[in-house]
mmCIF file of C-alpha atoms and ligand atoms in Angstrom:
data_model
loop_
_atom_site.group_PDB
_atom_site.id
_atom_site.type_symbol
_atom_site.label_atom_id
_atom_site.label_comp_id
_atom_site.label_asym_id
_atom_site.label_seq_id
_atom_site.Cartn_x
_atom_site.Cartn_y
_atom_site.Cartn_z
ATOM 1 C CA UNK L 18 0.000 0.000 0.000
ATOM 2 C CA UNK L 19 1.360 3.453 -0.852
ATOM 3 C CA UNK L 20 0.287 6.498 1.033
ATOM 4 C CA UNK L 21 -0.432 9.794 -0.619
ATOM 5 C CA UNK L 22 -2.250 11.081 2.428
ATOM 6 C CA UNK L 23 -0.406 12.850 5.188
ATOM 7 C CA UNK L 24 -3.366 12.870 7.603
ATOM 8 C CA UNK L 25 -3.061 9.285 8.784
ATOM 9 C CA UNK L 26 -3.894 9.945 12.413
ATOM 10 C CA UNK L 27 -7.524 9.573 13.409
ATOM 11 C CA UNK L 28 -9.055 13.034 13.229
ATOM 12 C CA UNK L 29 -12.615 12.363 14.183
ATOM 13 C CA UNK L 30 -14.055 12.864 17.620
ATOM 14 C CA UNK L 31 -16.214 9.991 18.911
ATOM 15 C CA UNK L 32 -19.962 9.789 18.513
ATOM 16 C CA UNK L 33 -21.388 12.893 20.148
ATOM 17 C CA UNK L 34 -24.381 11.311 21.901
ATOM 18 C CA UNK L 35 -24.146 7.504 21.812
ATOM 19 C CA UNK L 36 -27.169 6.955 24.056
ATOM 20 C CA UNK L 37 -29.381 9.032 21.745
ATOM 21 C CA UNK L 38 -28.068 7.193 18.675
ATOM 22 C CA UNK L 39 -28.728 3.807 20.267
ATOM 23 C CA UNK L 40 -32.166 4.887 21.376
ATOM 24 C CA UNK L 41 -33.048 6.131 17.893
ATOM 25 C CA UNK L 42 -31.744 2.921 16.309
ATOM 26 C CA UNK L 43 -33.910 0.763 18.568
ATOM 27 C CA UNK L 44 -37.086 1.873 16.797
ATOM 28 C CA UNK L 45 -35.916 3.246 13.430
ATOM 29 C CA UNK L 46 -35.945 1.194 10.217
ATOM 30 C CA UNK L 47 -32.800 -0.873 9.563
ATOM 31 C CA UNK L 48 -29.936 1.205 8.236
ATOM 32 C CA UNK L 49 -31.356 4.659 8.860
ATOM 33 C CA UNK L 50 -29.424 5.566 12.005
ATOM 34 C CA UNK L 51 -25.666 5.944 11.590
ATOM 35 C CA UNK L 52 -22.644 6.079 13.808
ATOM 36 C CA UNK L 53 -21.115 9.491 13.250
ATOM 37 C CA UNK L 54 -17.661 8.185 12.332
ATOM 38 C CA UNK L 55 -16.613 6.339 9.198
ATOM 39 C CA UNK L 56 -13.290 4.994 8.048
ATOM 40 C CA UNK L 57 -12.029 6.042 4.643
ATOM 41 C CA UNK L 58 -9.261 5.353 2.125
ATOM 42 C CA UNK L 59 -8.853 6.674 -1.384
ATOM 43 C CA UNK L 60 -7.032 5.353 -4.407
ATOM 44 C CA UNK L 61 -5.716 6.938 -7.557
ATOM 45 C CA UNK L 62 -2.792 6.333 -9.887
ATOM 46 C CA UNK L 63 -0.490 6.976 -6.888
ATOM 47 C CA UNK L 64 -1.955 4.032 -4.952
ATOM 48 C CA UNK L 65 -4.050 3.813 -1.807
ATOM 49 C CA UNK L 66 -3.983 6.409 0.944
ATOM 50 C CA UNK L 67 -3.573 5.221 4.494
ATOM 51 C CA UNK L 68 -6.944 4.645 6.143
ATOM 52 C CA UNK L 69 -8.301 7.440 8.305
ATOM 53 C CA UNK L 70 -11.372 8.275 10.335
ATOM 54 C CA UNK L 71 -13.677 10.987 9.109
ATOM 55 C CA UNK L 72 -16.934 12.496 10.137
ATOM 56 C CA UNK L 73 -19.914 10.929 8.394
ATOM 57 C CA UNK L 74 -20.644 14.141 6.531
ATOM 58 C CA UNK L 75 -17.121 14.959 5.561
ATOM 59 C CA UNK L 76 -16.873 14.115 1.913
ATOM 60 C CA UNK L 77 -18.514 15.703 -1.072
ATOM 61 C CA UNK L 78 -18.776 14.342 -4.595
ATOM 62 C CA UNK L 79 -18.530 16.264 -7.842
ATOM 63 C CA UNK L 80 -21.846 15.899 -9.742
ATOM 64 C CA UNK L 81 -19.875 14.476 -12.650
ATOM 65 C CA UNK L 82 -18.477 11.591 -10.566
ATOM 66 C CA UNK L 83 -18.174 8.348 -12.563
ATOM 67 C CA UNK L 84 -20.080 6.242 -10.008
ATOM 68 C CA UNK L 85 -23.105 8.528 -10.193
ATOM 69 C CA UNK L 86 -23.387 8.120 -13.964
ATOM 70 C CA UNK L 87 -21.970 4.753 -14.905
ATOM 71 C CA UNK L 88 -22.623 2.613 -11.854
ATOM 72 C CA UNK L 89 -18.994 2.088 -10.843
ATOM 73 C CA UNK L 90 -19.937 1.259 -7.283
ATOM 74 C CA UNK L 91 -20.169 -1.799 -5.102
ATOM 75 C CA UNK L 92 -20.493 -2.566 -1.447
ATOM 76 C CA UNK L 93 -20.384 -5.147 1.302
ATOM 77 C CA UNK L 94 -22.564 -5.770 4.307
ATOM 78 C CA UNK L 95 -21.257 -7.417 7.467
ATOM 79 C CA UNK L 96 -21.946 -7.195 11.165
ATOM 80 C CA UNK L 97 -19.838 -6.693 14.260
ATOM 81 C CA UNK L 98 -21.207 -8.371 17.373
ATOM 82 C CA UNK L 99 -20.661 -7.724 21.057
ATOM 83 C CA UNK L 100 -19.000 -10.818 22.464
ATOM 84 C CA UNK L 101 -19.472 -12.443 25.848
ATOM 85 C CA UNK L 102 -15.920 -11.459 26.856
ATOM 86 C CA UNK L 103 -16.705 -7.761 26.411
ATOM 87 C CA UNK L 104 -15.239 -7.293 22.940
ATOM 88 C CA UNK L 105 -16.801 -6.368 19.616
ATOM 89 C CA UNK L 106 -15.974 -8.709 16.750
ATOM 90 C CA UNK L 107 -16.702 -8.339 13.041
ATOM 91 C CA UNK L 108 -17.997 -11.574 11.513
ATOM 92 C CA UNK L 109 -15.750 -13.062 8.792
ATOM 93 C CA UNK L 110 -14.293 -9.767 7.495
ATOM 94 C CA UNK L 111 -11.785 -11.589 5.255
ATOM 95 C CA UNK L 112 -14.588 -13.306 3.405
ATOM 96 C CA UNK L 113 -16.343 -9.982 2.847
ATOM 97 C CA UNK L 114 -13.077 -8.384 1.712
ATOM 98 C CA UNK L 115 -12.667 -11.159 -0.854
ATOM 99 C CA UNK L 116 -16.167 -10.603 -2.193
ATOM 100 C CA UNK L 117 -15.575 -6.850 -2.377
ATOM 101 C CA UNK L 118 -12.441 -7.538 -4.411
ATOM 102 C CA UNK L 119 -14.449 -9.786 -6.698
ATOM 103 C CA UNK L 120 -17.092 -7.083 -7.173
ATOM 104 C CA UNK L 121 -14.368 -4.515 -7.923
ATOM 105 C CA UNK L 122 -12.870 -6.916 -10.450
ATOM 106 C CA UNK L 123 -16.108 -7.193 -12.408
ATOM 107 C CA UNK L 124 -16.584 -3.406 -12.308
ATOM 108 C CA UNK L 125 -12.933 -2.734 -13.264
ATOM 109 C CA UNK L 126 -12.471 -0.723 -10.074
ATOM 110 C CA UNK L 127 -9.082 -0.891 -8.299
ATOM 111 C CA UNK L 128 -9.449 -3.831 -5.882
ATOM 112 C CA UNK L 129 -8.556 -2.846 -2.295
ATOM 113 C CA UNK L 130 -5.983 -5.089 -0.567
ATOM 114 C CA UNK L 131 -7.507 -7.432 2.024
ATOM 115 C CA UNK L 132 -5.501 -5.865 4.894
ATOM 116 C CA UNK L 133 -6.776 -2.421 3.934
ATOM 117 C CA UNK L 134 -10.404 -3.565 3.971
ATOM 118 C CA UNK L 135 -10.038 -5.353 7.303
ATOM 119 C CA UNK L 136 -8.194 -2.382 8.807
ATOM 120 C CA UNK L 137 -10.963 -0.037 7.672
ATOM 121 C CA UNK L 138 -13.519 -2.399 9.214
ATOM 122 C CA UNK L 139 -11.589 -2.591 12.497
ATOM 123 C CA UNK L 140 -11.271 1.188 12.613
ATOM 124 C CA UNK L 141 -14.989 1.683 11.993
ATOM 125 C CA UNK L 142 -15.818 -0.859 14.696
ATOM 126 C CA UNK L 143 -13.497 0.761 17.248
ATOM 127 C CA UNK L 144 -14.713 4.273 16.438
ATOM 128 C CA UNK L 145 -18.348 3.221 16.740
ATOM 129 C CA UNK L 146 -18.056 0.938 19.764
ATOM 130 C CA UNK L 147 -20.197 3.273 21.843
ATOM 131 C CA UNK L 148 -23.106 2.866 19.411
ATOM 132 C CA UNK L 149 -22.879 -0.922 19.117
ATOM 133 C CA UNK L 150 -25.970 -2.505 20.689
ATOM 134 C CA UNK L 151 -25.838 -5.789 22.610
ATOM 135 C CA UNK L 152 -27.027 -9.030 20.960
ATOM 136 C CA UNK L 153 -29.379 -9.658 19.284
ATOM 137 C CA UNK L 154 -28.570 -6.173 17.965
ATOM 138 C CA UNK L 155 -25.278 -5.503 16.222
ATOM 139 C CA UNK L 156 -23.244 -2.915 14.354
ATOM 140 C CA UNK L 157 -23.963 -3.277 10.638
ATOM 141 C CA UNK L 158 -20.965 -2.274 8.558
ATOM 142 C CA UNK L 159 -21.202 -1.138 4.971
ATOM 143 C CA UNK L 160 -17.864 -0.988 3.131
ATOM 144 C CA UNK L 161 -18.682 1.058 0.038
ATOM 145 C CA UNK L 162 -16.584 1.621 -3.047
ATOM 146 C CA UNK L 163 -17.289 4.447 -5.499
ATOM 147 C CA UNK L 164 -15.442 5.227 -8.736
ATOM 148 C CA UNK L 165 -14.545 8.888 -8.369
ATOM 149 C CA UNK L 166 -13.065 9.926 -11.712
ATOM 150 C CA UNK L 167 -14.720 13.190 -12.647
ATOM 151 C CA UNK L 168 -15.949 12.557 -16.151
ATOM 152 C CA UNK L 169 -19.250 12.126 -17.885
ATOM 153 C CA UNK L 170 -17.477 10.997 -21.012
ATOM 154 C CA UNK L 171 -16.021 7.747 -19.706
ATOM 155 C CA UNK L 172 -19.065 5.565 -20.299
ATOM 156 C CA UNK L 173 -16.860 2.947 -21.936
ATOM 157 C CA UNK L 174 -13.915 3.328 -19.540
ATOM 158 C CA UNK L 175 -13.455 2.343 -15.915
ATOM 159 C CA UNK L 176 -12.798 4.807 -13.117
ATOM 160 C CA UNK L 177 -9.140 4.782 -12.052
ATOM 161 C CA UNK L 178 -9.728 6.635 -8.838
ATOM 162 C CA UNK L 179 -12.071 5.521 -6.091
ATOM 163 C CA UNK L 180 -13.068 6.064 -2.505
ATOM 164 C CA UNK L 181 -13.658 3.204 -0.075
ATOM 165 C CA UNK L 182 -15.466 4.023 3.135
ATOM 166 C CA UNK L 183 -17.033 1.960 5.886
ATOM 167 C CA UNK L 184 -20.312 3.183 7.323
ATOM 168 C CA UNK L 185 -21.584 1.844 10.643
ATOM 169 C CA UNK L 186 -25.218 1.495 11.721
ATOM 170 C CA UNK L 187 -26.526 0.144 15.015
ATOM 171 C CA UNK L 188 -29.211 -2.330 13.935
ATOM 172 C CA UNK L 189 -31.769 -4.850 15.043
ATOM 173 C CA UNK L 190 -33.976 -6.861 12.694
ATOM 174 C CA UNK L 191 -33.928 -6.152 8.956
ATOM 175 C CA UNK L 192 -36.890 -8.390 8.165
ATOM 176 C CA UNK L 193 -40.032 -8.502 10.286
ATOM 177 C CA UNK L 194 -39.707 -11.140 13.052
ATOM 178 C CA UNK L 195 -42.624 -13.268 11.778
ATOM 179 C CA UNK L 196 -43.003 -15.879 9.050
ATOM 180 C CA UNK L 197 -42.501 -14.118 5.712
ATOM 181 C CA UNK L 198 -44.561 -14.097 2.556
ATOM 182 C CA UNK L 199 -42.426 -14.677 -0.515
ATOM 183 C CA UNK L 200 -43.542 -14.359 -4.144
ATOM 184 C CA UNK L 201 -41.771 -16.758 -6.504
ATOM 185 C CA UNK L 202 -40.798 -15.010 -9.745
ATOM 186 C CA UNK L 203 -40.263 -17.402 -12.646
ATOM 187 C CA UNK L 204 -40.055 -15.009 -15.589
ATOM 188 C CA UNK L 205 -36.953 -12.932 -14.939
ATOM 189 C CA UNK L 206 -33.703 -13.320 -13.007
ATOM 190 C CA UNK L 207 -32.824 -10.903 -10.237
ATOM 191 C CA UNK L 208 -30.005 -9.471 -12.321
ATOM 192 C CA UNK L 209 -27.935 -10.083 -15.434
ATOM 193 C CA UNK L 210 -25.913 -13.326 -15.486
ATOM 194 C CA UNK L 211 -22.514 -11.641 -15.573
ATOM 195 C CA UNK L 212 -23.344 -9.579 -12.467
ATOM 196 C CA UNK L 213 -25.004 -12.181 -10.252
ATOM 197 C CA UNK L 214 -21.983 -12.433 -7.956
ATOM 198 C CA UNK L 215 -21.396 -8.679 -7.818
ATOM 199 C CA UNK L 216 -22.748 -6.737 -4.869
ATOM 200 C CA UNK L 217 -23.628 -3.584 -6.742
ATOM 201 C CA UNK L 218 -26.531 -1.177 -6.500
ATOM 202 C CA UNK L 219 -27.687 -1.807 -10.068
ATOM 203 C CA UNK L 220 -28.636 -5.378 -9.130
ATOM 204 C CA UNK L 221 -30.931 -4.124 -6.388
ATOM 205 C CA UNK L 222 -32.416 -1.563 -8.795
ATOM 206 C CA UNK L 223 -33.146 -4.321 -11.335
ATOM 207 C CA UNK L 224 -34.982 -6.404 -8.725
ATOM 208 C CA UNK L 225 -36.937 -3.506 -7.276
ATOM 209 C CA UNK L 226 -39.812 -3.467 -9.777
ATOM 210 C CA UNK L 227 -40.778 -7.075 -9.051
ATOM 211 C CA UNK L 228 -40.335 -6.680 -5.300
ATOM 212 C CA UNK L 229 -42.490 -3.565 -5.311
ATOM 213 C CA UNK L 230 -45.165 -5.368 -7.353
ATOM 214 C CA UNK L 231 -45.081 -8.367 -5.010
ATOM 215 C CA UNK L 232 -45.533 -6.035 -2.072
ATOM 216 C CA UNK L 233 -48.467 -4.240 -3.669
ATOM 217 C CA UNK L 234 -50.246 -7.251 -5.101
ATOM 218 C CA UNK L 235 -49.552 -9.885 -2.451
ATOM 219 C CA UNK L 236 -48.437 -7.955 0.647
ATOM 220 C CA UNK L 237 -45.249 -9.951 0.189
ATOM 221 C CA UNK L 238 -42.018 -9.324 2.079
ATOM 222 C CA UNK L 239 -39.657 -10.427 -0.695
ATOM 223 C CA UNK L 240 -39.345 -12.117 -4.081
ATOM 224 C CA UNK L 241 -37.593 -15.404 -4.743
ATOM 225 C CA UNK L 242 -36.120 -15.208 -8.230
ATOM 226 C CA UNK L 243 -36.406 -18.539 -10.062
ATOM 227 C CA UNK L 244 -36.144 -17.853 -13.792
ATOM 228 C CA UNK L 245 -37.345 -20.823 -15.861
ATOM 229 C CA UNK L 246 -38.186 -22.592 -12.617
ATOM 230 C CA UNK L 247 -34.596 -22.714 -11.302
ATOM 231 C CA UNK L 248 -34.274 -21.126 -7.860
ATOM 232 C CA UNK L 249 -31.562 -18.492 -7.434
ATOM 233 C CA UNK L 250 -32.018 -16.150 -4.433
ATOM 234 C CA UNK L 251 -34.268 -13.452 -3.055
ATOM 235 C CA UNK L 252 -33.655 -9.731 -3.422
ATOM 236 C CA UNK L 253 -31.561 -9.577 -0.262
ATOM 237 C CA UNK L 254 -30.795 -13.111 0.921
ATOM 238 C CA UNK L 255 -30.048 -16.694 -0.130
ATOM 239 C CA UNK L 256 -32.604 -19.434 0.366
ATOM 240 C CA UNK L 257 -32.553 -22.791 2.150
ATOM 241 C CA UNK L 258 -34.904 -25.714 2.582
ATOM 242 C CA UNK L 259 -34.845 -27.707 5.801
ATOM 243 C CA UNK L 260 -36.474 -30.992 6.698
ATOM 244 C CA UNK L 261 -35.278 -31.930 10.132
ATOM 245 C CA UNK L 262 -31.512 -32.283 9.856
ATOM 246 C CA UNK L 263 -31.539 -32.274 6.046
ATOM 247 C CA UNK L 264 -30.592 -28.931 4.463
ATOM 248 C CA UNK L 265 -30.896 -28.180 0.748
ATOM 249 C CA UNK L 266 -29.782 -24.978 -0.977
ATOM 250 C CA UNK L 267 -29.037 -23.984 -4.579
ATOM 251 C CA UNK L 268 -25.504 -24.868 -5.630
ATOM 252 C CA UNK L 269 -23.281 -21.854 -6.289
ATOM 253 C CA UNK L 270 -23.392 -20.458 -9.814
ATOM 254 C CA UNK L 271 -22.451 -17.102 -11.268
ATOM 255 C CA UNK L 272 -26.126 -16.169 -11.321
ATOM 256 C CA UNK L 273 -26.482 -15.178 -7.672
ATOM 257 C CA UNK L 274 -24.598 -13.742 -4.725
ATOM 258 C CA UNK L 275 -22.434 -16.172 -2.775
ATOM 259 C CA UNK L 276 -23.600 -15.329 0.701
ATOM 260 C CA UNK L 277 -21.219 -15.390 3.630
ATOM 261 C CA UNK L 278 -24.140 -16.391 5.847
ATOM 262 C CA UNK L 279 -24.945 -19.263 3.470
ATOM 263 C CA UNK L 280 -21.348 -20.449 3.591
ATOM 264 C CA UNK L 281 -21.269 -20.139 7.390
ATOM 265 C CA UNK L 282 -24.520 -22.021 7.939
ATOM 266 C CA UNK L 283 -23.525 -24.858 5.637
ATOM 267 C CA UNK L 284 -20.318 -25.280 7.619
ATOM 268 C CA UNK L 285 -22.221 -25.171 10.907
ATOM 269 C CA UNK L 286 -24.863 -27.652 9.686
ATOM 270 C CA UNK L 287 -22.173 -30.059 8.459
ATOM 271 C CA UNK L 288 -20.365 -29.788 11.786
ATOM 272 C CA UNK L 289 -23.614 -30.723 13.535
ATOM 273 C CA UNK L 290 -23.730 -33.875 11.426
ATOM 274 C CA UNK L 291 -26.666 -32.732 9.286
ATOM 275 C CA UNK L 292 -27.078 -33.832 5.682
ATOM 276 C CA UNK L 293 -26.267 -30.810 3.497
ATOM 277 C CA UNK L 294 -27.046 -30.782 -0.213
ATOM 278 C CA UNK L 295 -25.980 -28.052 -2.624
ATOM 279 C CA UNK L 296 -27.815 -28.759 -5.853
ATOM 280 C CA UNK L 297 -30.155 -27.375 -8.456
ATOM 281 C CA UNK L 298 -33.361 -26.442 -6.661
ATOM 282 C CA UNK L 299 -36.503 -26.068 -8.744
ATOM 283 C CA UNK L 300 -39.755 -24.307 -8.024
ATOM 284 C CA UNK L 301 -41.371 -27.758 -8.016
ATOM 285 C CA UNK L 302 -38.928 -28.791 -5.267
ATOM 286 C CA UNK L 303 -40.045 -25.755 -3.262
ATOM 287 C CA UNK L 304 -43.721 -26.614 -3.752
ATOM 288 C CA UNK L 305 -43.142 -30.204 -2.691
ATOM 289 C CA UNK L 306 -40.974 -29.144 0.249
ATOM 290 C CA UNK L 307 -43.412 -26.471 1.419
ATOM 291 C CA UNK L 308 -46.157 -29.094 1.653
ATOM 292 C CA UNK L 309 -44.112 -31.625 3.630
ATOM 293 C CA UNK L 310 -45.259 -31.728 7.231
ATOM 294 C CA UNK L 311 -42.582 -30.157 9.386
ATOM 295 C CA UNK L 312 -40.347 -28.930 6.566
ATOM 296 C CA UNK L 313 -39.064 -25.346 6.731
ATOM 297 C CA UNK L 314 -38.041 -22.746 4.150
ATOM 298 C CA UNK L 315 -35.714 -19.970 5.214
ATOM 299 C CA UNK L 316 -33.770 -16.963 4.008
ATOM 300 C CA UNK L 317 -30.165 -16.397 5.023
ATOM 301 C CA UNK L 318 -28.142 -13.214 4.815
ATOM 302 C CA UNK L 319 -26.185 -10.780 6.937
ATOM 303 C CA UNK L 320 -29.101 -8.412 7.399
ATOM 304 C CA UNK L 321 -31.775 -11.120 7.209
ATOM 305 C CA UNK L 322 -29.815 -13.491 9.518
ATOM 306 C CA UNK L 323 -32.056 -16.579 9.193
ATOM 307 C CA UNK L 324 -35.665 -15.773 8.538
ATOM 308 C CA UNK L 325 -38.561 -18.166 8.361
ATOM 309 C CA UNK L 326 -40.781 -18.288 5.277
ATOM 310 C CA UNK L 327 -44.461 -18.752 6.141
ATOM 311 C CA UNK L 328 -46.105 -18.448 2.731
ATOM 312 C CA UNK L 329 -44.965 -19.030 -0.825
ATOM 313 C CA UNK L 330 -46.956 -17.347 -3.593
ATOM 314 C CA UNK L 331 -46.440 -19.119 -6.910
ATOM 315 C CA UNK L 332 -48.625 -17.830 -9.720
ATOM 316 C CA UNK L 333 -52.198 -18.130 -8.432
ATOM 317 C CA UNK L 334 -51.238 -20.493 -5.609
ATOM 318 C CA UNK L 335 -50.561 -19.533 -2.018
ATOM 319 C CA UNK L 336 -48.894 -22.276 -0.033
ATOM 320 C CA UNK L 337 -48.885 -21.804 3.714
ATOM 321 C CA UNK L 338 -46.127 -23.769 5.403
ATOM 322 C CA UNK L 339 -46.933 -25.606 8.582
ATOM 323 C CA UNK L 340 -45.387 -23.661 11.450
ATOM 324 C CA UNK L 341 -43.099 -25.386 13.923
ATOM 325 C CA UNK L 342 -42.685 -24.496 17.557
ATOM 326 C CA UNK L 343 -39.434 -22.642 18.182
ATOM 327 C CA UNK L 344 -38.369 -25.573 20.379
ATOM 328 C CA UNK L 345 -38.843 -27.931 17.447
ATOM 329 C CA UNK L 346 -37.525 -25.729 14.623
ATOM 330 C CA UNK L 347 -34.189 -26.561 13.028
ATOM 331 C CA UNK L 348 -34.149 -23.083 11.511
ATOM 332 C CA UNK L 349 -34.310 -21.609 15.004
ATOM 333 C CA UNK L 350 -31.556 -24.007 16.124
ATOM 334 C CA UNK L 351 -29.325 -22.864 13.251
ATOM 335 C CA UNK L 352 -29.984 -19.216 14.026
ATOM 336 C CA UNK L 353 -29.215 -19.729 17.698
ATOM 337 C CA UNK L 354 -26.019 -21.626 16.917
ATOM 338 C CA UNK L 355 -24.816 -18.928 14.518
ATOM 339 C CA UNK L 356 -25.594 -16.275 17.142
ATOM 340 C CA UNK L 357 -23.569 -18.180 19.736
ATOM 341 C CA UNK L 358 -20.616 -18.334 17.352
ATOM 342 C CA UNK L 359 -20.881 -14.635 16.569
ATOM 343 C CA UNK L 360 -20.960 -13.636 20.213
ATOM 344 C CA UNK L 361 -18.166 -16.015 21.153
ATOM 345 C CA UNK L 362 -20.384 -18.227 23.299
ATOM 346 C CA UNK L 363 -19.498 -21.173 21.042
ATOM 347 C CA UNK L 364 -16.145 -21.596 19.376
ATOM 348 C CA UNK L 365 -16.067 -22.444 15.713
ATOM 349 C CA UNK L 366 -13.335 -22.128 13.107
ATOM 350 C CA UNK L 367 -14.598 -21.423 9.627
ATOM 351 C CA UNK L 368 -12.699 -22.915 6.707
HETATM 352 N N1 PLP T 20 -28.193 -12.310 -1.887
HETATM 353 C C1 PLP T 20 -28.392 -10.984 -1.935
HETATM 354 C C2 PLP T 20 -29.004 -10.404 -3.155
HETATM 355 C C3 PLP T 20 -28.015 -10.161 -0.870
HETATM 356 O O1 PLP T 20 -28.203 -8.845 -0.910
HETATM 357 C C4 PLP T 20 -27.448 -10.754 0.274
HETATM 358 C C5 PLP T 20 -27.024 -9.928 1.390
HETATM 359 O O2 PLP T 20 -25.933 -9.500 1.470
HETATM 360 C C6 PLP T 20 -27.245 -12.145 0.274
HETATM 361 C C7 PLP T 20 -27.647 -12.892 -0.814
HETATM 362 C C8 PLP T 20 -26.613 -12.837 1.436
HETATM 363 O O3 PLP T 20 -25.240 -12.542 1.512
HETATM 364 P P1 PLP T 20 -24.489 -12.460 2.901
HETATM 365 O O4 PLP T 20 -24.874 -13.656 3.655
HETATM 366 O O5 PLP T 20 -23.068 -12.429 2.536
HETATM 367 O O6 PLP T 20 -24.949 -11.211 3.573
HETATM 368 C C1 COI T 21 -26.909 -7.560 3.666
HETATM 369 O O1 COI T 21 -27.511 -8.502 4.171
HETATM 370 O O2 COI T 21 -25.824 -7.170 4.091
HETATM 371 C C2 COI T 21 -27.448 -6.856 2.533
HETATM 372 O O3 COI T 21 -26.692 -6.296 1.782
HETATM 373 C C3 COI T 21 -28.886 -6.758 2.363
HETATM 374 C C4 COI T 21 -29.262 -5.320 2.234
HETATM 375 C C5 COI T 21 -30.223 -5.201 1.146
HETATM 376 C C6 COI T 21 -29.719 -4.744 3.526
#
């Protein structure tokens, strides 16, 4: 890493009123209350600057910035959890750094070195410790990369300069804590095939129309994209089917995001001795599974954690899944186990 920035020392004062921020976050929608400090690094032809802390409001963008016109932006989402030994630990930051690098690669943005990303994450966590709620709350971290070349002519050229910053939000639930209604979309994919594994805003924009329609027409919470009957993912999480200790999830392809939560849960389930299958999952599989007594369908993601699906809407059909008692639910067991790992109550080494 080269440094073209002389202001390497943290310059930002801590959060001005942590109690008020935490109180606001307890009732506000996910991701709308921010810690006042972010960590930042910039890159240009001279290399990366050293990471620094800045006030949330401290950078401005020229209206002709490449990212604003040509979509040269990507992001990550991970959480830092308060641990039982009094620390605050980000969950699998290396894995998120690797995915950010992959996203940058597809967008021809300069990929940030892993140590830079993890240092920025650590700095954001430390600077926002006072606004990190206890479990089940957490500090949601949003490493964000924007191409910052000032040009509206470079539609066919990448941005050489970029800013990478890590925002921090105290959060609770992203999805409502009740069984979800999911519309299954069989006509269109969530995004274009070459961008399925990229965590970029355009993908969310492409999915929005169908999600909005599902919300209006079916009071749905999300859409499960299954073009031509092959299940991919929902707009903000991967999907899993559970029947007792048998877990099935779509095998990884380039068509959808390779979730860190998915990877973590598969490792946990295998370690518990469960049967784990990664394979093509069809809409017919989902219909059959949803009608099995005791089977469960869930969503898994950083924000979503592990959420229970209560109803699948497929064309004109509404299939209500039989609900299981929490004591009897393998989905609940997986969620609890993951939470114990994240808070350090259970030790687990991820591959
Ligand atoms: N798929 C999409 C479209 C997502 O937005 C997310 C959330 O990040 C996921 C899957 C799950 O990924 P992860 O578990 O890494 O958060
Ligand atoms: C995440 O789970 O980190 C996501 O990016 C989902 C987001 C839409 C809140």
